[in-house]
Coordinates of C-alpha atoms and ligand atoms in Angstrom, one line a residue:
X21 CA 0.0 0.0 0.0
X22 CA 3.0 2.4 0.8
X23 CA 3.7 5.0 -1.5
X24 CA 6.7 7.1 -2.5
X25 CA 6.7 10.3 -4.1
X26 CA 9.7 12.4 -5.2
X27 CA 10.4 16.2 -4.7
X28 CA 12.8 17.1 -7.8
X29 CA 14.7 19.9 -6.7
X30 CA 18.4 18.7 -7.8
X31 CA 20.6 19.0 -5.0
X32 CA 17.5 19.8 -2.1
X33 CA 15.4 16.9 -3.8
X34 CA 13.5 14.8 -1.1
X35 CA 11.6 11.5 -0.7
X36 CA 7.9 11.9 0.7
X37 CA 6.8 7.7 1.7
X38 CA 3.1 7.5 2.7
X39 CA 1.8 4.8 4.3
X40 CA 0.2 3.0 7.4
X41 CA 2.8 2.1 9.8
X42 CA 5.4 4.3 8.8
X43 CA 6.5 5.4 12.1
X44 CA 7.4 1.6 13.6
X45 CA 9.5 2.0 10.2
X46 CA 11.0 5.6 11.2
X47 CA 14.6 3.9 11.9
X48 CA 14.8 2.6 8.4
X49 CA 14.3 5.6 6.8
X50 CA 15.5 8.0 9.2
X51 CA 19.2 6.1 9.6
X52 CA 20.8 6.6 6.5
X53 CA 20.7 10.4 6.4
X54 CA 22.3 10.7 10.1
X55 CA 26.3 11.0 11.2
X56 CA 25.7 9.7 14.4
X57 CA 22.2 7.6 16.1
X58 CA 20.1 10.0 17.9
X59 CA 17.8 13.0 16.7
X60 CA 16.5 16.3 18.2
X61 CA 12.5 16.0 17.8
X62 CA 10.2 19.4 18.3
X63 CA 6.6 18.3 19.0
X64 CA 3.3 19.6 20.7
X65 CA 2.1 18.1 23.8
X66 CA -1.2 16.5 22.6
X67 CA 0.9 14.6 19.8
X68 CA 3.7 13.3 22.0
X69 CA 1.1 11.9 24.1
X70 CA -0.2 10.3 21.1
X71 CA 2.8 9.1 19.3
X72 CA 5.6 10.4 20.9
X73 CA 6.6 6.8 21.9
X74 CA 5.8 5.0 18.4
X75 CA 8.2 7.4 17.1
X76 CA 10.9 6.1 20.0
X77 CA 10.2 2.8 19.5
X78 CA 10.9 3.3 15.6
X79 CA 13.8 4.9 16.1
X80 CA 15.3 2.5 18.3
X81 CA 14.6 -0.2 16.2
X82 CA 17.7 1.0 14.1
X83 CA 20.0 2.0 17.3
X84 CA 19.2 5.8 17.5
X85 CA 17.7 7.9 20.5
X86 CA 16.1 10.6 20.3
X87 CA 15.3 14.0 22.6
X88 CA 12.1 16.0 22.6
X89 CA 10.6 19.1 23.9
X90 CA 7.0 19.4 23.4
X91 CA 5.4 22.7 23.3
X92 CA 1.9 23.6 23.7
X93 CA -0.7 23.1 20.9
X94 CA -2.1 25.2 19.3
X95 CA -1.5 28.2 16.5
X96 CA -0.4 30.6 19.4
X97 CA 2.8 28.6 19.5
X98 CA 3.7 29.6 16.6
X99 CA 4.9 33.1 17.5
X100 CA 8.6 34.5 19.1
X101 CA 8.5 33.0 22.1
X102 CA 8.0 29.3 21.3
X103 CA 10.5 29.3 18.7
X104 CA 13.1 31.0 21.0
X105 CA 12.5 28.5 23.6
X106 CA 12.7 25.5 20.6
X107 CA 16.1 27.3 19.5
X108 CA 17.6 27.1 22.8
X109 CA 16.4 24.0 23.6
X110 CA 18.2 22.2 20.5
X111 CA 21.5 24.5 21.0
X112 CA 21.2 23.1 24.7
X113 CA 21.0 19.7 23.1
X114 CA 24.0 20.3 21.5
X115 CA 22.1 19.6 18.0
X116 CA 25.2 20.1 15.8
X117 CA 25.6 21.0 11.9
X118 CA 25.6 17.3 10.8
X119 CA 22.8 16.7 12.9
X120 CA 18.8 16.3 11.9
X121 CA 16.1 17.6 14.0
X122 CA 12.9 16.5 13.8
X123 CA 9.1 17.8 13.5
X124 CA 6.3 15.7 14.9
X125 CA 3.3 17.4 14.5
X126 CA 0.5 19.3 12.4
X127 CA 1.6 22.4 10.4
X128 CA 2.1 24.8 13.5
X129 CA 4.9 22.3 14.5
X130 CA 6.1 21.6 11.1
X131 CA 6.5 25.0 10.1
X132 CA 8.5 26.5 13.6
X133 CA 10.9 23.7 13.4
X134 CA 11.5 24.0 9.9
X135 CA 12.1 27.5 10.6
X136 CA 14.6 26.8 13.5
X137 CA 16.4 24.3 11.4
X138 CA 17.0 27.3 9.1
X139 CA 18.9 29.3 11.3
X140 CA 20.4 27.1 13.5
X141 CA 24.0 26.9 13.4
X142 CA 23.3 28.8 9.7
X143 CA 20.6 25.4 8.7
X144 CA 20.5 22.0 9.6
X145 CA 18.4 19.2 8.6
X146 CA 15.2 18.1 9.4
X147 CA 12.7 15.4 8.6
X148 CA 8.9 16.4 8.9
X149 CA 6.4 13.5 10.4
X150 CA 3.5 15.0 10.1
X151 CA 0.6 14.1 11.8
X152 CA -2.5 15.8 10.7
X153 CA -3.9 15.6 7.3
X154 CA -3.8 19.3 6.3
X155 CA 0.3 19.2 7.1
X156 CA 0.3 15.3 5.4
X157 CA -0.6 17.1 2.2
X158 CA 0.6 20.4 2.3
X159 CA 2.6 21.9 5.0
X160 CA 5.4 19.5 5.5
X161 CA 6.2 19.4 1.7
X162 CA 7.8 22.2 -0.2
X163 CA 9.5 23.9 2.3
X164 CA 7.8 26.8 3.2
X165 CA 8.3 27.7 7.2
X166 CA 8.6 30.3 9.7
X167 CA 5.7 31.7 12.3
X168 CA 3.4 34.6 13.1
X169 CA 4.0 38.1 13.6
X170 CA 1.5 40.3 15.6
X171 CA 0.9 42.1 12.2
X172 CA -0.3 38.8 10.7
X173 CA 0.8 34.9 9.7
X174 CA 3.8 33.4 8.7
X175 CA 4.9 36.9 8.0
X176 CA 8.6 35.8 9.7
X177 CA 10.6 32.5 7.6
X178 CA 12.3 30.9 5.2
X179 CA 12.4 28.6 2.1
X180 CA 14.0 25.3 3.8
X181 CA 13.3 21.7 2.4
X182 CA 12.8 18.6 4.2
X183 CA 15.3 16.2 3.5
X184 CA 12.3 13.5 4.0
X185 CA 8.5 13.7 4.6
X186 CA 7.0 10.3 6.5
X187 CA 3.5 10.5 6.3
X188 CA 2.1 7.9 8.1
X189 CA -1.3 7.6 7.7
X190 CA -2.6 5.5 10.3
X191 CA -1.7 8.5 13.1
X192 CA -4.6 10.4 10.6
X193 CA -7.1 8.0 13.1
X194 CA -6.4 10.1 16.0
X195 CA -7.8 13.1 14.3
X196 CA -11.2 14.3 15.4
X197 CA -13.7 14.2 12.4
X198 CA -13.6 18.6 12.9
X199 CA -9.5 18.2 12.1
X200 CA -9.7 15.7 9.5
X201 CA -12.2 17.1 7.5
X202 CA -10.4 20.3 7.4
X203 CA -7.2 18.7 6.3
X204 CA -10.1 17.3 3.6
X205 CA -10.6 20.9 2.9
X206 CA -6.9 21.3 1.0
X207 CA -7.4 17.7 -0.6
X208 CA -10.4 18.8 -2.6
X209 CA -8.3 22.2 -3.3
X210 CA -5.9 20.0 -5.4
X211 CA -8.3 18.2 -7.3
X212 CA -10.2 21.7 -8.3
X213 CA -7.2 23.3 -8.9
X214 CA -5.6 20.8 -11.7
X215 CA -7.0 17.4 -11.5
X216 CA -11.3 17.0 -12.4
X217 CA -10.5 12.9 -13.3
X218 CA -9.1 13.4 -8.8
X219 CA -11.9 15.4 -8.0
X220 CA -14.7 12.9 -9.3
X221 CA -12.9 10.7 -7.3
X222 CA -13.1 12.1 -4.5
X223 CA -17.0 12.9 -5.3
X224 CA -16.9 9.1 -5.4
X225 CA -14.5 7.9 -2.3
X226 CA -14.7 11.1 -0.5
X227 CA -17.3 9.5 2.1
X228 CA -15.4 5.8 2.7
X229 CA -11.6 8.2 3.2
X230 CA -13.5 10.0 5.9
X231 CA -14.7 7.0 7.5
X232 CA -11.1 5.0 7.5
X233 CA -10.7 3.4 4.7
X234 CA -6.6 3.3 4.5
X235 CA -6.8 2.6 0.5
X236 CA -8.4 5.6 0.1
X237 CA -6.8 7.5 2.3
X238 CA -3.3 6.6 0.7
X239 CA -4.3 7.3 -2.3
X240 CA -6.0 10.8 -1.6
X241 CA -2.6 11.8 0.0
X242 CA -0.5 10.3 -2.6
X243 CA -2.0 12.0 -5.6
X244 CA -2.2 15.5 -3.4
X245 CA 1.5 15.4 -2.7
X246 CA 2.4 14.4 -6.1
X247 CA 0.2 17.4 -7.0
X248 CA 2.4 19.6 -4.7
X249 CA 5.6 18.1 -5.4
X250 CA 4.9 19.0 -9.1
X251 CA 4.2 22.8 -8.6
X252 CA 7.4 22.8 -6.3
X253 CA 9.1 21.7 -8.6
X254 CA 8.2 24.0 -11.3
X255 CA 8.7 26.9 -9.1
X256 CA 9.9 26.5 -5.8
X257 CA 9.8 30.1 -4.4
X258 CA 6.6 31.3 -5.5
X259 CA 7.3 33.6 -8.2
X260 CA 4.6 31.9 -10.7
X261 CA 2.5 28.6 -10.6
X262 CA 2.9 27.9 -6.7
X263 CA 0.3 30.5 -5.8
X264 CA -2.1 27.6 -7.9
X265 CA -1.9 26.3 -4.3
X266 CA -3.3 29.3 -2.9
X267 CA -6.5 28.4 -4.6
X268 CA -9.4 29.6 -1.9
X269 CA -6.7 31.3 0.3
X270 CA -7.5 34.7 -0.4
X271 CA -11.2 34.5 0.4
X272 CA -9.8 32.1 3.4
X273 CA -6.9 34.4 5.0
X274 CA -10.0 37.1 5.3
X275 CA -12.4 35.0 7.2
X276 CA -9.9 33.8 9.4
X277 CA -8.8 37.3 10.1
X278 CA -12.3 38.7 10.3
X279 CA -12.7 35.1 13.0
X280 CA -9.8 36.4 14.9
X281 CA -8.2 33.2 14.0
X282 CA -10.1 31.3 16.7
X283 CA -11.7 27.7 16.4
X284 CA -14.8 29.6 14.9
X285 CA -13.4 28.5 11.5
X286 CA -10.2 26.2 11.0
X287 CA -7.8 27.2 8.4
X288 CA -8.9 23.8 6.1
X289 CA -12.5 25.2 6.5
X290 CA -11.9 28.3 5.5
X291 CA -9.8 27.0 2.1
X292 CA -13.5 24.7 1.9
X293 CA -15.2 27.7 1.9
X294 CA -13.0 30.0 0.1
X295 CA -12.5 27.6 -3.1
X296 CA -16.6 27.3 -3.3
X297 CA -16.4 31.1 -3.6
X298 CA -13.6 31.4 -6.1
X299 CA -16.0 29.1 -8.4
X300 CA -18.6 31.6 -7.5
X301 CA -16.6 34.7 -8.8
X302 CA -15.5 32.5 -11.9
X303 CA -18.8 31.9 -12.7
X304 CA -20.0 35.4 -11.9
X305 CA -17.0 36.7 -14.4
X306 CA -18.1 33.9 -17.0
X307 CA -15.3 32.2 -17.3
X308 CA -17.0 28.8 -15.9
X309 CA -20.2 27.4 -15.8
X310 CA -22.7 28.0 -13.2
X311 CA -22.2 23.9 -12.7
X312 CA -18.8 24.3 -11.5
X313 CA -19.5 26.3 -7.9
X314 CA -22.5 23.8 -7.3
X315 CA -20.8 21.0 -8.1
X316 CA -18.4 22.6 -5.6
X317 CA -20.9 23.1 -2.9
X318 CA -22.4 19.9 -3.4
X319 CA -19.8 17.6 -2.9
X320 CA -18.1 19.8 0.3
X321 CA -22.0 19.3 1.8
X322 CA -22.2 15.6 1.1
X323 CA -19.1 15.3 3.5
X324 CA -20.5 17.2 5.6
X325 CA -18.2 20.4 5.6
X326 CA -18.4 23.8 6.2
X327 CA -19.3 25.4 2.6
X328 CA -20.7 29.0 3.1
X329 CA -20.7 32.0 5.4
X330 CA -23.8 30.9 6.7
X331 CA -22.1 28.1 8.6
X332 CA -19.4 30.4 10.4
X333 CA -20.8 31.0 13.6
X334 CA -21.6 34.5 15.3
X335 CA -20.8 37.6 13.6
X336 CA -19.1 38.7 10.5
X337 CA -18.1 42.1 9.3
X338 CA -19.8 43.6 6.0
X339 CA -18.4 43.1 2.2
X340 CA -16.1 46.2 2.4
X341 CA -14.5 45.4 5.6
X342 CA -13.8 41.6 4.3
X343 CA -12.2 43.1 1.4
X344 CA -10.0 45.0 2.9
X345 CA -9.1 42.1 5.2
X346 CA -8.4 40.5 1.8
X347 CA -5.8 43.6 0.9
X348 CA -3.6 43.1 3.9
X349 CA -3.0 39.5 2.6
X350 CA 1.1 39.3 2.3
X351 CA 0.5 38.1 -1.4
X352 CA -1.2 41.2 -2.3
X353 CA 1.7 42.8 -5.0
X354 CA 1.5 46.5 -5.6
X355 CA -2.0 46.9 -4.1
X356 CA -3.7 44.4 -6.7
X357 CA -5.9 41.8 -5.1
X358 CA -4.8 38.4 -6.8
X359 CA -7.2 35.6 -7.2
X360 CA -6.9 31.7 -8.1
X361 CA -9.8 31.6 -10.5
X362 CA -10.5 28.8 -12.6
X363 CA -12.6 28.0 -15.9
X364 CA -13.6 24.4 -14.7
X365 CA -12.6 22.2 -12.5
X366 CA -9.4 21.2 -12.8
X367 CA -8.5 24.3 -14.8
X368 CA -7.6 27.1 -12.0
X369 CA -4.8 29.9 -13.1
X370 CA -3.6 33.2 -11.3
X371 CA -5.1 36.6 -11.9
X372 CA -4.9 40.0 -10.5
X373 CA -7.5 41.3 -13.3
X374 CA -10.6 41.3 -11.3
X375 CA -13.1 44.0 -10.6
X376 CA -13.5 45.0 -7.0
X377 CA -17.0 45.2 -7.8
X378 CA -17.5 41.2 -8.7
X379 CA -15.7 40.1 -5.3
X380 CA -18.2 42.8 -3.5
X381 CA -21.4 41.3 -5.2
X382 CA -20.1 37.9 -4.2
X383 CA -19.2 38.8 -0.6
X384 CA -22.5 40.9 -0.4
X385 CA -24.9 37.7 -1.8
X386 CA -22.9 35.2 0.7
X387 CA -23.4 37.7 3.8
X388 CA -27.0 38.2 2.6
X389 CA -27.7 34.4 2.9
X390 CA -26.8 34.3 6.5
Ligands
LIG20 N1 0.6 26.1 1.2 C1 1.0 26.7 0.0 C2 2.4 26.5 -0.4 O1 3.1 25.6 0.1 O2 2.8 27.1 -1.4

């Protein structure tokens, strides 16, 4: 059932195996990229209670030991004062340039040890073992990391790649249904974004990956990482087809902000959300069918997802004020909103030609339906 998938970036190039079982297995991949047997490992507190010890008894299946400090969950670790206390802690481990650290965790985890493997000792290794869906298929590949800055996210980090992903997708049945169906939220982004044939399977398997099926669930991370690991590829640093991933994010990074990034809406929920009303606009601007959005919509309701505003709860500011949530986004470039729109599914591409006046009518029929 296990699956490999390769990230082509010449000398940086990476291995991402996915699989059930992979961290009993973590010694026999994790062994040939070390100088000496033991590893630094950043976690949160909720995982290491979950899997901290599968990971050690993986490990020490091939001779190495490892060392771990677990911060707190949660999205407000991801800030100064975490990642100064993560530095520190592996300087105090003596974690030294040959050395590999690694990340056990969701995407708050991933991306602040990432980051610290960046600047420590001027960039050390690290393997990402992600445990959540959303960081299984897009935070731990591609190596984006860094955290939050009171003026808004990931706004401090750095271009680092993984020198390997494990994905193990048995720890994905520790998720509650909230957290994997948001992950969900980024898998469906993939298929809308370049893939219909992935999307109609998803309209078909969608329902048996959410209740376990390991199959399915392989192959739903499999063909999403292969999806990423070929945009990466093409353009590591974001200066063209990358933002493709973005598809939904700008709609999403302005409901999150307008949610005061709480648990009122998750960040997968808000990409759910966000990608049905990026079909919206592309239907509004006539460059897709009207089928497109509520073929959308009907497939994020039959798995029973968050799909419009009307199922954020309490309060949301008007159109105008969303809109200019959506002009702080960092990926705003000289002032002009840019969108992921798309002609189909399957068929999205990067604009910043769109009329202020279609995103308002959107935003204003969405709040009106509250
Ligand atoms: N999550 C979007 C990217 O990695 O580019």
């Amino acid at each position: 059932m296990q699956q490999t998938v390769n990230v082509d970036l010449g000398e940086r190039a990476y291995r991402v195996e996915i699989g059930p079982d992979l961290l009993a297995q973590s010694g026999h991949y994790i062994a040939p990229l070390l100088h000496r047997p033991r590893v630094a490992v950043l976690t949160d507190e909720t995982v290491s209670g979950l899997h901290l010890e599968g990971l050690r008894a993986g490990l020490s299946a091939a001779g190495i030991e490892l060392s771990a400090l677990a911060l707190p969950a949660g999205e407000a670790t991801k800030g100064w004062p975490q990642f100064e206390r993560a530095v520190e802690w592996l300087l105090s481990e003596k974690v030294e340039r040959r050395d590999v650290v690694v990340a056990l965790g969701g995407g708050v985890i991933g991306d602040l040890a990432g980051f610290a493997a960046a600047v420590l000792r001027r960039g050390v290794r690290f393997v990402q073992i992600p445990t959540s869906l959303l960081a299984q298929v897009d935070s731990s590949v591609g190596g984006k990391t860094g955290i939050n800055a009171p003026q808004g996210k990931n706004l401090i980090g750095a271009f680092h790649q993984p020198s390997l992903v494990l994905a193990d997708t048995s720890v994905l049945g520790t998720l509650t249904d909230r957290d994997f169906l948001a992950g969900y939220g980024e898998v469906v982004k993939y298929g809308l974004l370049g893939d219909a044939a992935f999307f109609e399977w998803l309209e078909v398997n969608g329902p048996a990956l959410a209740s376990g099926d390991m199959a399915a669930r392989v192959q739903a991370v499999t063909r999403s990482v292969q999806m990423k690991a070929d945009i990466v590829a093409r353009d590591e640093t974001e200066q063209g087809d990358r933002a493709l991933l973005n598809l939904g994010h700008t709609f999403c990074h302005a409901l999150e902000a307008a949610t005061g990034y709480s648990d009122r809406l998750l960040h997968g929920e808000g990409v759910a959300i966000g990608c049905a009303m990026a079909f919206e606009l592309s239907a509004r601007l006539g460059l897709c069918s009207q089928e497109s959005p509520s073929r959308v919509r009907a497939h994020l309701r039959a798995m029973g997802m968050k799909t419009d505003l009307a199922d954020i709860p309490g309060d949301l500011p008007g159109a105008e004020a969303l809109i200019d949530l959506m002009a702080q986004d960092k990926k705003v470039v000289d002032g002009q909103l840019r969108f992921i729109l798309a002609r189909g599914i399957g068929e999205a591409f990067v604009t910043s030609d769109v009329p202020r006046d279609a995103v308002m009518s959107v935003l204003t029929d969405a709040l009106a339906a509250r």
